[in-house]
């Protein structure tokens, strides 16, 4: 029983970590919280529903379609909601945040009109496939979710640390003006960052549909708030912190449901985050800011 719940927690935490990575990338480069990320994630999940359930298409096509659609949404977000506000004289530093909140509300209302309210089934051919390891039941979908999540995390870490584009992104995150002077195409790097973060949200949306077999237009707000809490817990702008924070929150929620009161799952998990931040305000992997 304990091992099964550990597997469930790791599966949920892996999804949370991918969502948090999208928040982390945008915050690391632009220094803003992209409140529209949860709704872009939700659209990715609905693209999966359309491909797998409505059109009876294969799962790989759902992933491809979700990545494509959410990447385009990320480009539109950066081009029309963020870029016009960047470096504009007299614009409040809170303007980009407010702009993403507006996009978030727009996308949620749009989803109600396009997809309708309520739960929508997300059916995959191997959702019920499972096998026994001793007395433990392991579902194939759990393994697929965990493997995809780990591969995606390692690919992102490698890209940031070893590739020219990743180094350009890190340089931009350190200082926009300095990076520009050193020859980095800052505008292109920022656009690429938002697109990659949004595409990761689309992948996470498919994984959530696979994990819970249904999606809803309201899921974006919930997962968005949890992604925000995770990056605060792990350390703002820290990739390793986003990974660790997602796994911690997923495990905490799972064990609270099993051994506590499921009605307080979100409250207790967020209370634990508050306690950790009272002890370590910069987050688990964040660095202290010198006075």
XYZ file of N, CA and C in Angstrom:
873
model
N 0.833 -1.209 0.000
C 0.000 0.000 0.000
C 0.871 1.264 0.000
N 1.887 1.288 0.854
C 2.775 2.437 0.942
C 3.515 2.664 -0.375
N 4.010 1.561 -0.982
C 4.737 1.676 -2.244
C 3.824 2.166 -3.357
N 2.586 1.686 -3.385
C 1.639 2.117 -4.415
C 1.360 3.615 -4.305
N 1.189 4.094 -3.072
C 0.933 5.520 -2.891
C 2.167 6.349 -3.219
N 3.340 5.792 -2.969
C 4.575 6.468 -3.355
C 4.646 6.619 -4.869
N 4.254 5.576 -5.586
C 4.225 5.635 -7.055
C 3.215 6.674 -7.530
N 2.022 6.688 -6.894
C 1.007 7.681 -7.247
C 1.519 9.102 -7.006
N 2.212 9.291 -5.879
C 2.739 10.610 -5.555
C 3.809 11.068 -6.526
N 4.677 10.145 -6.923
C 5.725 10.479 -7.888
C 5.124 10.819 -9.257
N 4.066 10.091 -9.619
C 3.393 10.363 -10.892
C 2.793 11.756 -10.897
N 2.044 12.092 -9.829
C 1.434 13.420 -9.723
C 2.501 14.497 -9.614
N 3.535 14.236 -8.817
C 4.607 15.209 -8.644
C 5.372 15.479 -9.923
N 5.517 14.464 -10.765
C 6.209 14.643 -12.044
C 5.455 15.616 -12.938
N 4.133 15.514 -12.922
C 3.312 16.438 -13.717
C 3.432 17.854 -13.173
N 3.329 17.978 -11.842
C 3.465 19.299 -11.223
C 4.815 19.924 -11.567
N 5.860 19.100 -11.565
C 7.207 19.608 -11.832
C 7.307 20.187 -13.240
N 6.688 19.521 -14.217
C 6.742 20.023 -15.595
C 6.014 21.366 -15.699
N 4.856 21.477 -15.039
C 4.131 22.751 -15.030
C 4.990 23.836 -14.393
N 5.622 23.503 -13.265
C 6.455 24.480 -12.562
C 7.665 24.897 -13.387
N 8.206 23.985 -14.185
C 9.344 24.330 -15.042
C 8.967 25.424 -16.044
N 7.730 25.369 -16.540
C 7.264 26.406 -17.451
C 7.231 27.770 -16.775
N 6.716 27.809 -15.521
C 6.729 29.052 -14.753
C 8.158 29.530 -14.536
N 9.047 28.586 -14.191
C 10.431 28.918 -13.845
C 11.178 29.526 -15.021
N 11.001 28.956 -16.211
C 11.689 29.468 -17.390
C 11.321 30.928 -17.660
N 10.020 31.220 -17.627
C 9.569 32.581 -17.918
C 10.019 33.544 -16.824
N 9.901 33.121 -15.573
C 10.317 34.002 -14.480
C 11.824 34.246 -14.523
N 12.587 33.199 -14.828
C 14.032 33.336 -14.855
C 14.508 34.336 -15.883
N 13.822 34.429 -17.020
C 14.245 35.322 -18.096
C 13.589 36.701 -17.995
N 12.276 36.726 -17.758
C 11.545 37.988 -17.773
C 11.304 38.574 -16.382
N 11.463 37.739 -15.349
C 11.218 38.220 -13.994
C 9.754 38.438 -13.686
N 8.857 37.755 -14.409
C 7.417 37.893 -14.167
C 6.797 36.514 -13.972
N 5.653 36.497 -13.313
C 4.869 35.277 -13.166
C 3.846 35.231 -14.290
N 3.907 34.210 -15.103
C 2.984 34.069 -16.232
C 1.708 33.388 -15.751
N 0.722 34.184 -15.380
C -0.524 33.640 -14.846
C -1.384 32.979 -15.921
N -1.022 33.125 -17.186
C -1.762 32.451 -18.257
C -1.260 31.031 -18.490
N -0.180 30.643 -17.814
C 0.422 29.332 -18.065
C -0.541 28.189 -17.747
N -1.322 28.335 -16.681
C -2.277 27.288 -16.313
C -3.328 27.072 -17.381
N -3.799 28.158 -17.995
C -4.826 28.028 -19.035
C -4.237 27.468 -20.330
N -2.983 27.797 -20.626
C -2.327 27.193 -21.793
C -2.176 25.688 -21.559
N -1.794 25.314 -20.359
C -1.743 23.906 -19.964
C -3.096 23.231 -20.188
N -4.161 23.902 -19.771
C -5.515 23.354 -19.917
C -5.885 23.157 -21.387
N -5.495 24.101 -22.249
C -5.771 23.958 -23.675
C -5.025 22.753 -24.244
N -3.794 22.529 -23.770
C -3.060 21.346 -24.201
C -3.801 20.065 -23.870
N -4.394 20.022 -22.668
C -5.172 18.848 -22.265
C -6.377 18.650 -23.175
N -7.054 19.732 -23.541
C -8.237 19.611 -24.404
C -7.864 19.230 -25.829
N -6.701 19.665 -26.286
C -6.234 19.208 -27.599
C -6.072 17.688 -27.561
N -5.576 17.161 -26.438
C -5.455 15.718 -26.271
C -6.800 15.021 -26.324
N -7.811 15.611 -25.706
C -9.164 15.045 -25.736
C -9.686 15.000 -27.167
N -9.494 16.089 -27.901
C -9.993 16.148 -29.276
C -9.335 15.076 -30.142
N -8.004 14.927 -29.999
C -7.279 13.986 -30.846
C -7.577 12.543 -30.477
N -7.518 12.213 -29.182
C -7.646 10.810 -28.762
C -9.082 10.334 -28.662
N -9.990 11.209 -28.226
C -11.377 10.791 -27.975
C -12.302 11.165 -29.129
N -12.273 12.424 -29.545
C -13.175 12.873 -30.616
C -12.757 12.319 -31.977
N -11.461 12.426 -32.290
C -10.965 11.987 -33.594
C -10.422 10.567 -33.588
N -10.356 9.936 -32.380
C -9.859 8.559 -32.238
C -8.424 8.411 -32.763
N -7.628 9.454 -32.587
C -6.249 9.424 -33.062
C -5.302 8.803 -32.052
N -4.069 8.508 -32.451
C -3.083 7.909 -31.540
C -2.557 8.927 -30.534
N -1.979 8.421 -29.456
C -1.505 9.288 -28.387
C -0.333 10.165 -28.842
N 0.547 9.612 -29.690
C 1.694 10.406 -30.136
C 1.239 11.626 -30.921
N 0.132 11.477 -31.664
C -0.406 12.611 -32.417
C -0.986 13.659 -31.469
N -1.563 13.194 -30.352
C -2.089 14.123 -29.351
C -0.958 14.952 -28.748
N 0.155 14.305 -28.447
C 1.319 15.037 -27.926
C 1.800 16.070 -28.936
N 1.914 15.653 -30.190
C 2.406 16.546 -31.244
C 1.475 17.742 -31.425
N 0.173 17.476 -31.461
C -0.807 18.548 -31.652
C -0.817 19.506 -30.461
N -0.721 18.951 -29.256
C -0.735 19.786 -28.051
C 0.489 20.688 -28.002
N 1.650 20.125 -28.336
C 2.884 20.923 -28.358
C 2.778 22.036 -29.386
N 2.274 21.719 -30.564
C 2.162 22.715 -31.638
C 1.209 23.844 -31.250
N 0.026 23.476 -30.757
C -0.989 24.489 -30.426
C -0.531 25.361 -29.264
N 0.004 24.760 -28.215
C 0.437 25.552 -27.057
C 1.675 26.390 -27.372
N 2.537 25.895 -28.265
C 3.691 26.699 -28.685
C 3.218 27.955 -29.422
N 2.218 27.791 -30.282
C 1.646 28.951 -30.988
C 1.004 29.914 -29.998
N 0.313 29.366 -28.999
C -0.301 30.211 -27.966
C 0.772 30.966 -27.192
N 1.897 30.302 -26.923
C 2.996 30.967 -26.242
C 3.563 32.121 -27.062
N 3.711 31.900 -28.374
C 4.194 32.961 -29.250
C 3.228 34.148 -29.250
N 1.924 33.854 -29.348
C 0.923 34.920 -29.354
C 0.938 35.694 -28.033
N 1.108 34.966 -26.932
C 1.172 35.601 -25.620
C 2.345 36.584 -25.549
N 3.521 36.124 -25.960
C 4.701 36.981 -25.890
C 4.602 38.148 -26.868
N 4.106 37.873 -28.057
C 4.081 38.897 -29.115
C 3.078 40.003 -28.816
N 1.901 39.654 -28.301
C 0.837 40.654 -28.177
C 0.526 41.080 -26.740
N 0.916 40.261 -25.744
C 0.598 40.612 -24.357
C 1.815 41.047 -23.549
N 3.014 40.607 -23.944
C 4.209 40.913 -23.166
C 5.158 41.876 -23.879
N 5.442 41.619 -25.145
C 6.430 42.435 -25.863
C 6.076 43.912 -25.911
N 4.814 44.292 -26.152
C 4.496 45.729 -26.209
C 4.767 46.462 -24.894
N 4.787 45.723 -23.776
C 4.990 46.355 -22.471
C 6.457 46.404 -22.066
N 7.303 45.649 -22.757
C 8.693 45.530 -22.352
C 9.480 46.795 -22.700
N 10.162 47.308 -21.703
C 11.023 48.495 -21.853
C 10.259 49.738 -22.318
N 8.968 49.761 -22.093
C 8.180 50.922 -22.489
C 8.169 51.936 -21.349
N 8.435 53.183 -21.681
C 8.516 54.226 -20.670
C 7.171 54.430 -19.970
N 7.230 54.572 -18.646
C 6.029 54.879 -17.880
C 5.143 53.691 -17.571
N 5.538 52.475 -17.983
C 4.727 51.284 -17.726
C 5.130 50.673 -16.387
N 4.158 50.383 -15.552
C 4.424 49.782 -14.242
C 5.065 48.407 -14.403
N 5.921 48.036 -13.446
C 6.543 46.713 -13.494
C 5.528 45.602 -13.284
N 4.322 45.975 -12.803
C 3.255 44.988 -12.619
C 2.417 44.800 -13.882
N 2.637 45.632 -14.883
C 1.824 45.572 -16.101
C 1.882 44.208 -16.794
N 3.082 43.592 -16.972
C 3.109 42.267 -17.617
C 2.322 41.216 -16.829
N 2.399 41.271 -15.493
C 1.629 40.333 -14.672
C 0.140 40.516 -14.896
N -0.318 41.759 -14.879
C -1.738 42.047 -15.113
C -2.152 41.590 -16.508
N -1.263 41.780 -17.462
C -1.539 41.370 -18.840
C -1.757 39.860 -18.929
N -0.885 39.081 -18.251
C -1.052 37.620 -18.291
C -2.304 37.181 -17.551
N -2.696 37.920 -16.513
C -3.959 37.612 -15.829
C -5.129 37.814 -16.780
N -5.079 38.896 -17.553
C -6.124 39.144 -18.545
C -6.202 38.038 -19.581
N -5.042 37.578 -20.062
C -5.009 36.470 -21.020
C -5.563 35.202 -20.384
N -5.250 34.984 -19.122
C -5.747 33.814 -18.399
C -7.273 33.797 -18.370
N -7.867 34.929 -18.019
C -9.336 35.028 -17.963
C -9.942 34.832 -19.350
N -9.303 35.429 -20.356
C -9.775 35.284 -21.736
C -9.781 33.817 -22.168
N -8.681 33.114 -21.893
C -8.563 31.718 -22.324
C -9.543 30.816 -21.581
N -9.769 31.089 -20.301
C -10.722 30.253 -19.554
C -12.133 30.424 -20.096
N -12.525 31.671 -20.368
C -13.857 31.899 -20.938
C -13.971 31.331 -22.345
N -12.896 31.429 -23.111
C -12.889 30.865 -24.458
C -13.057 29.351 -24.415
N -12.416 28.709 -23.434
C -12.520 27.258 -23.322
C -13.944 26.818 -23.017
N -14.666 27.622 -22.227
C -16.068 27.289 -21.932
C -16.903 27.324 -23.204
N -16.638 28.291 -24.059
C -17.397 28.399 -25.306
C -17.010 27.305 -26.304
N -15.727 26.972 -26.351
C -15.259 25.982 -27.331
C -15.550 24.545 -26.899
N -15.338 24.245 -25.623
C -15.396 22.861 -25.158
C -16.584 22.563 -24.259
N -17.207 23.609 -23.681
C -18.308 23.379 -22.759
C -17.796 23.129 -21.347
N -18.683 23.308 -20.372
C -18.313 23.123 -18.969
C -18.338 21.639 -18.599
N -17.852 21.354 -17.405
C -17.891 19.974 -16.904
C -16.690 19.153 -17.318
N -16.700 17.899 -16.891
C -15.596 16.985 -17.195
C -15.713 16.427 -18.611
N -14.581 16.255 -19.260
C -14.524 15.663 -20.587
C -13.608 14.441 -20.524
N -14.092 13.278 -20.961
C -13.270 12.055 -20.845
C -12.034 12.095 -21.725
N -10.949 11.575 -21.203
C -9.690 11.470 -21.939
C -9.336 9.985 -21.963
N -9.582 9.356 -23.091
C -9.414 7.897 -23.175
C -8.135 7.550 -23.927
N -7.344 6.674 -23.322
C -6.154 6.150 -23.976
C -6.229 4.631 -24.000
N -5.602 4.033 -24.969
C -5.736 2.590 -25.182
C -5.133 1.762 -24.053
N -4.182 2.331 -23.326
C -3.525 1.536 -22.289
C -3.814 2.050 -20.872
N -4.905 2.826 -20.721
C -5.225 3.402 -19.417
C -5.457 2.341 -18.348
N -5.979 1.178 -18.748
C -6.296 0.130 -17.771
C -5.243 -0.964 -17.714
N -4.198 -0.848 -18.514
C -3.163 -1.890 -18.513
C -2.331 -1.784 -17.243
N -2.216 -2.889 -16.528
C -1.450 -2.901 -15.288
C -0.765 -4.252 -15.136
N 0.174 -4.311 -14.225
C 0.829 -5.578 -13.925
C 1.204 -5.609 -12.451
N 1.400 -6.787 -11.935
C 1.675 -6.993 -10.517
C 3.176 -7.149 -10.279
N 3.670 -6.449 -9.270
C 5.032 -6.637 -8.778
C 4.895 -7.051 -7.319
N 4.839 -8.353 -7.096
C 4.503 -8.850 -5.764
C 3.049 -8.533 -5.470
N 2.812 -7.772 -4.413
C 1.443 -7.381 -4.063
C 1.109 -5.980 -4.557
N 2.012 -5.391 -5.328
C 1.842 -4.008 -5.771
C 1.309 -3.981 -7.202
N 0.290 -3.173 -7.432
C -0.265 -2.990 -8.768
C 0.317 -1.718 -9.385
N 0.953 -1.862 -10.528
C 1.544 -0.716 -11.214
C 0.867 -0.571 -12.574
N 0.369 0.630 -12.868
C -0.276 0.893 -14.154
C 0.755 1.391 -15.169
N 0.591 0.931 -16.391
C 1.506 1.324 -17.458
C 1.507 2.830 -17.657
N 0.344 3.454 -17.512
C 0.246 4.887 -17.716
C 1.099 5.636 -16.697
N 1.236 5.100 -15.474
C 2.084 5.736 -14.459
C 3.548 5.713 -14.877
N 3.961 4.590 -15.427
C 5.349 4.470 -15.879
C 5.616 5.425 -17.036
N 4.674 5.476 -17.978
C 4.835 6.359 -19.142
C 4.939 7.818 -18.698
N 4.067 8.229 -17.778
C 4.087 9.610 -17.288
C 5.413 9.925 -16.612
N 5.861 9.028 -15.749
C 7.104 9.265 -15.011
C 8.302 9.317 -15.962
N 8.352 8.395 -16.919
C 9.477 8.356 -17.863
C 9.506 9.619 -18.728
N 8.341 10.027 -19.231
C 8.277 11.246 -20.048
C 8.726 12.452 -19.235
N 8.274 12.519 -17.993
C 8.629 13.649 -17.138
C 10.129 13.709 -16.887
N 10.717 12.581 -16.544
C 12.157 12.543 -16.263
C 12.962 12.893 -17.511
N 12.577 12.321 -18.657
C 13.284 12.622 -19.898
C 13.201 14.105 -20.243
N 12.025 14.670 -20.038
C 11.834 16.089 -20.341
C 12.672 16.959 -19.416
N 12.728 16.579 -18.151
C 13.524 17.351 -17.192
C 15.013 17.296 -17.533
N 15.509 16.099 -17.849
C 16.920 15.959 -18.193
C 17.245 16.678 -19.507
N 16.328 16.609 -20.465
C 16.544 17.294 -21.748
C 16.632 18.801 -21.541
N 15.763 19.336 -20.684
C 15.786 20.774 -20.412
C 17.077 21.174 -19.707
N 17.499 20.376 -18.729
C 18.736 20.668 -17.998
C 19.939 20.639 -18.937
N 19.975 19.644 -19.834
C 21.068 19.541 -20.806
C 21.056 20.735 -21.747
N 19.874 21.100 -22.226
C 19.744 22.221 -23.162
C 20.215 23.524 -22.531
N 19.833 23.755 -21.271
C 20.220 24.980 -20.586
C 21.723 25.029 -20.306
N 22.299 23.865 -19.993
C 23.686 23.845 -19.566
C 24.709 23.650 -20.663
N 24.330 22.994 -21.764
C 25.318 22.581 -22.755
C 25.173 23.213 -24.136
N 24.002 23.717 -24.469
C 23.803 24.227 -25.831
C 23.991 25.744 -25.893
N 24.265 26.216 -27.097
C 24.466 27.656 -27.300
C 23.197 28.440 -26.983
N 22.061 27.903 -27.417
C 20.789 28.581 -27.165
C 20.485 28.623 -25.667
N 20.787 27.522 -24.974
C 20.556 27.476 -23.532
C 21.432 28.467 -22.787
N 22.689 28.595 -23.217
C 23.601 29.553 -22.589
C 23.147 30.986 -22.870
N 22.608 31.204 -24.069
C 22.073 32.525 -24.397
C 20.896 32.862 -23.495
N 20.072 31.861 -23.216
C 18.930 32.069 -22.331
C 19.397 32.422 -20.926
N 20.413 31.695 -20.438
C 20.914 31.980 -19.096
C 21.569 33.347 -19.016
N 22.238 33.743 -20.095
C 22.834 35.077 -20.131
C 21.755 36.157 -20.108
N 20.686 35.915 -20.844
C 19.567 36.857 -20.872
C 18.913 36.957 -19.498
N 18.821 35.830 -18.815
C 18.234 35.815 -17.482
C 19.069 36.614 -16.490
N 20.389 36.603 -16.682
C 21.272 37.352 -15.783
C 21.114 38.860 -15.983
N 21.154 39.290 -17.238
C 21.038 40.722 -17.512
C 20.723 40.925 -18.993
N 19.572 41.514 -19.268
C 19.136 41.693 -20.657
C 20.091 42.589 -21.437
N 20.472 43.711 -20.856
C 21.313 44.669 -21.575
C 22.706 44.099 -21.848
N 23.287 43.452 -20.840
C 24.615 42.873 -21.019
C 24.599 41.776 -22.079
N 23.565 40.924 -22.026
C 23.445 39.847 -23.016
C 23.340 40.418 -24.421
N 22.598 41.502 -24.561
C 22.434 42.135 -25.871
C 23.768 42.685 -26.376
N 24.540 43.299 -25.481
C 25.843 43.846 -25.850
C 26.792 42.735 -26.297
N 26.669 41.567 -25.666
C 27.538 40.432 -25.985
C 27.104 39.694 -27.249
N 26.067 40.183 -27.910
C 25.661 39.606 -29.186
C 24.492 38.643 -29.123
N 23.844 38.514 -27.962
C 22.685 37.631 -27.842
C 21.456 38.334 -28.425
N 20.727 37.633 -29.258
C 19.469 38.164 -29.790
C 18.419 38.036 -28.692
N 18.309 39.084 -27.884
C 17.466 39.039 -26.688
C 15.995 38.827 -27.043
N 15.507 39.517 -28.058
C 14.099 39.389 -28.445
C 13.774 37.947 -28.843
N 14.652 37.354 -29.629
C 14.447 35.977 -30.073
C 14.518 35.005 -28.895
N 15.462 35.253 -27.980
C 15.627 34.376 -26.819
C 14.398 34.414 -25.923
N 13.858 35.598 -25.696
C 12.667 35.737 -24.860
C 11.479 35.025 -25.504
N 11.303 35.243 -26.806
C 10.206 34.581 -27.513
C 10.342 33.069 -27.443
N 11.553 32.570 -27.658
C 11.811 31.138 -27.605
C 11.515 30.577 -26.213
N 11.857 31.337 -25.183
C 11.622 30.892 -23.813
C 10.132 30.713 -23.532
N 9.340 31.703 -23.912
C 7.890 31.627 -23.671
C 7.271 30.491 -24.487
N 7.760 30.292 -25.703
C 7.243 29.203 -26.544
C 7.559 27.845 -25.925
N 8.803 27.653 -25.480
C 9.202 26.378 -24.868
C 8.411 26.124 -23.586
N 8.264 27.168 -22.752
C 7.507 27.024 -21.508
C 6.058 26.632 -21.792
N 5.465 27.244 -22.796
C 4.071 26.940 -23.148
C 3.940 25.526 -23.697
N 4.897 25.107 -24.537
C 4.871 23.744 -25.079
C 4.993 22.709 -23.972
N 5.810 23.006 -22.956
C 5.905 22.099 -21.810
C 4.580 22.027 -21.066
N 3.874 23.158 -21.004
C 2.537 23.148 -20.419
C 1.590 22.249 -21.191
N 1.708 22.268 -22.520
C 0.874 21.390 -23.343
C 1.153 19.927 -23.083
N 2.425 19.569 -22.935
C 2.793 18.186 -22.619
C 2.225 17.786 -21.265
N 2.346 18.689 -20.277
C 1.803 18.402 -18.949
C 0.287 18.209 -19.001
N -0.381 18.964 -19.864
C -1.830 18.798 -20.008
C -2.202 17.410 -20.496
N -1.453 16.895 -21.471
C -1.688 15.533 -21.953
C -1.450 14.521 -20.830
N -0.384 14.719 -20.061
C -0.069 13.793 -18.969
C -1.160 13.788 -17.902
N -1.722 14.950 -17.607
C -2.822 15.018 -16.637
C -4.043 14.271 -17.155
N -4.339 14.461 -18.449
C -5.462 13.721 -19.031
C -5.248 12.222 -18.945
N -4.016 11.773 -19.200
C -3.686 10.354 -19.095
C -3.827 9.854 -17.661
N -3.413 10.695 -16.698
C -3.411 10.277 -15.298
C -4.816 10.193 -14.713
N -5.690 11.141 -15.071
C -7.013 11.227 -14.446
C -8.159 10.857 -15.379
N -7.850 10.589 -16.647
C -8.853 10.153 -17.636
C -9.940 11.187 -17.921
N -9.733 12.427 -17.481
C -10.699 13.480 -17.787
C -10.039 14.841 -17.607
N -10.588 15.844 -18.283
C -10.092 17.215 -18.156
C -11.295 18.140 -18.018
N -11.055 19.336 -17.494
C -12.121 20.310 -17.276
C -11.576 21.717 -17.504
N -12.420 22.664 -17.925
C -11.934 24.028 -18.160
C -11.397 24.711 -16.907
N -11.803 24.250 -15.728
C -11.363 24.875 -14.478
C -10.001 24.376 -14.005
N -9.454 23.358 -14.655
C -8.217 22.754 -14.174
C -7.018 23.689 -14.299
N -7.092 24.652 -15.208
C -5.972 25.546 -15.420
C -5.670 26.414 -14.209
N -6.714 26.924 -13.561
C -6.517 27.790 -12.398
C -5.869 27.027 -11.257
N -6.382 25.832 -10.977
C -5.851 25.018 -9.877
C -4.396 24.645 -10.105
N -4.101 24.133 -11.290
C -2.733 23.691 -11.559
C -1.795 24.893 -11.664
N -2.326 26.029 -12.110
C -1.504 27.225 -12.192
C -1.078 27.720 -10.819
N -2.010 27.727 -9.867
C -1.677 28.151 -8.506
C -0.678 27.199 -7.863
N -0.825 25.904 -8.146
C 0.120 24.942 -7.588
C 1.498 25.104 -8.208
N 1.537 25.376 -9.506
C 2.822 25.625 -10.157
C 3.509 26.842 -9.567
N 2.729 27.888 -9.265
C 3.279 29.086 -8.645
C 3.830 28.771 -7.257
N 3.061 27.997 -6.486
C 3.510 27.612 -5.141
C 4.788 26.785 -5.204
N 4.895 25.936 -6.207
C 6.068 25.060 -6.333
C 7.332 25.860 -6.605
N 7.257 26.863 -7.488
C 8.479 27.610 -7.788
C 8.886 28.495 -6.609
N 7.911 28.911 -5.808
C 8.250 29.639 -4.583
C 8.906 28.689 -3.586
N 8.361 27.490 -3.490
C 8.920 26.488 -2.585
C 10.335 26.095 -2.986
N 10.543 25.846 -4.278
C 11.840 25.376 -4.740
C 12.875 26.467 -4.878
N 12.416 27.717 -5.047
C 13.339 28.821 -5.274
C 13.031 29.461 -6.614
N 12.687 30.728 -6.614
C 12.253 31.405 -7.830
C 13.313 31.332 -8.918
N 12.916 30.839 -10.087
C 13.818 30.773 -11.228
C 14.803 29.627 -11.202
N 14.651 28.687 -10.263
C 15.596 27.580 -10.119
C 15.001 26.302 -10.698
N 15.657 25.721 -11.716
C 15.131 24.538 -12.396
C 15.089 23.332 -11.458
N 16.188 23.089 -10.738
C 16.208 21.963 -9.797
C 15.161 22.141 -8.715
N 14.971 23.368 -8.276
C 13.959 23.647 -7.262
C 12.556 23.346 -7.750
N 12.284 23.657 -9.035
C 10.973 23.362 -9.610
C 10.722 21.857 -9.655
N 11.749 21.106 -10.031
C 11.621 19.645 -10.071
C 11.353 19.087 -8.669
N 12.200 19.499 -7.713
C 12.067 18.986 -6.345
C 10.749 19.430 -5.721
N 10.375 20.689 -5.930
C 9.132 21.201 -5.361
C 7.909 20.474 -5.894
N 7.902 20.167 -7.196
C 6.786 19.425 -7.784
C 6.637 18.041 -7.183
N 7.751 17.348 -7.028
C 7.706 16.004 -6.445
C 7.264 16.051 -4.987
N 7.746 17.045 -4.245
C 7.353 17.176 -2.835
C 5.857 17.415 -2.705
N 5.325 18.332 -3.524
C 3.892 18.636 -3.448
C 3.056 17.435 -3.875
N 3.477 16.742 -4.934
C 2.732 15.559 -5.382
C 2.686 14.470 -4.323
N 3.814 14.202 -3.685
C 3.871 13.189 -2.622
C 3.046 13.634 -1.420
N 3.129 14.926 -1.056
C 2.380 15.432 0.094
C 0.879 15.279 -0.116
N 0.397 15.670 -1.302
C -1.036 15.566 -1.578
C -1.504 14.112 -1.539
N -0.715 13.230 -2.126
C -1.105 11.822 -2.187
C -1.223 11.216 -0.794
N -0.239 11.443 0.050
C -0.257 10.845 1.386
C -1.285 11.502 2.293
N -1.585 12.781 2.064
C -2.639 13.443 2.835
C -3.995 12.839 2.509
N -4.233 12.536 1.228
C -5.495 11.921 0.820
C -5.649 10.532 1.446
N -4.557 9.766 1.474
C -4.609 8.387 1.960
C -4.697 8.316 3.478
N -3.866 9.111 4.144
C -3.752 8.981 5.589
C -4.399 10.128 6.364
N -4.962 11.091 5.647
C -5.601 12.215 6.321
C -6.995 12.455 5.775
N -7.367 13.723 5.670
C -8.678 14.123 5.161
C -8.488 14.711 3.766
N -9.053 14.043 2.762
C -8.850 14.492 1.376
C -9.417 15.883 1.129
N -10.405 16.288 1.942
C -10.993 17.614 1.773
C -10.025 18.740 2.077
N -8.987 18.414 2.849
C -8.001 19.428 3.217
C -6.689 19.237 2.457
N -6.734 18.490 1.364
C -5.514 18.175 0.635
C -4.757 19.426 0.215
N -5.432 20.338 -0.457
C -4.767 21.548 -0.930
C -4.336 22.443 0.228
N -5.215 22.570 1.237
C -4.911 23.455 2.366
C -3.683 22.984 3.131
N -3.613 21.697 3.409
C -2.491 21.165 4.188
C -1.198 21.249 3.385
N -1.277 20.945 2.103
C -0.080 21.016 1.263
C 0.465 22.436 1.202
N -0.425 23.435 1.032
C 0.035 24.813 0.978
C 0.505 25.298 2.347
N -0.118 24.788 3.416
C 0.347 25.134 4.763
C 1.768 24.634 4.988
N 2.062 23.439 4.481
C 3.426 22.899 4.603
C 4.423 23.782 3.856
N 4.011 24.297 2.697
C 4.879 25.194 1.934
C 5.139 26.481 2.726
N 4.096 27.004 3.378
C 4.258 28.221 4.184
C 5.251 27.996 5.311
N 5.148 26.843 5.964
C 6.062 26.525 7.061
C 7.510 26.477 6.560
N 7.709 25.817 5.425
C 9.063 25.718 4.864
C 9.609 27.099 4.520
N 8.754 27.963 3.970
C 9.204 29.296 3.589
C 9.479 30.176 4.806
N 8.791 29.905 5.928
C 9.090 30.636 7.153
C 10.477 30.268 7.676
N 10.844 29.016 7.446
C 12.157 28.553 7.882
C 13.237 28.960 6.884
N 12.900 28.843 5.595
C 13.871 29.161 4.532
C 13.170 30.022 3.478
N 13.116 31.324 3.670
C 12.325 32.212 2.795
C 12.714 32.164 1.325
N 13.984 31.877 1.021
C 14.422 31.857 -0.369
C 14.053 30.573 -1.100
N 13.394 29.635 -0.411
C 13.028 28.367 -1.022
C 14.117 27.327 -0.822
N 13.813 26.111 -1.183
C 14.742 25.005 -0.927
C 16.073 25.171 -1.644
N 16.030 25.645 -2.894
C 17.257 25.756 -3.684
C 17.633 27.189 -4.010
N 16.883 28.137 -3.457
C 17.171 29.532 -3.732
C 18.380 30.037 -2.957
N 18.941 31.136 -3.432
C 20.101 31.743 -2.777
C 19.667 32.958 -1.982
N 20.282 33.140 -0.838
C 19.994 34.318 -0.029
C 20.483 35.581 -0.741
N 19.659 36.598 -0.651
C 20.016 37.867 -1.264
C 20.722 38.724 -0.221
N 21.917 39.163 -0.537
C 22.685 39.963 0.413
C 22.044 41.345 0.564
N 22.026 41.800 1.797
C 21.430 43.106 2.065
C 22.340 44.233 1.572
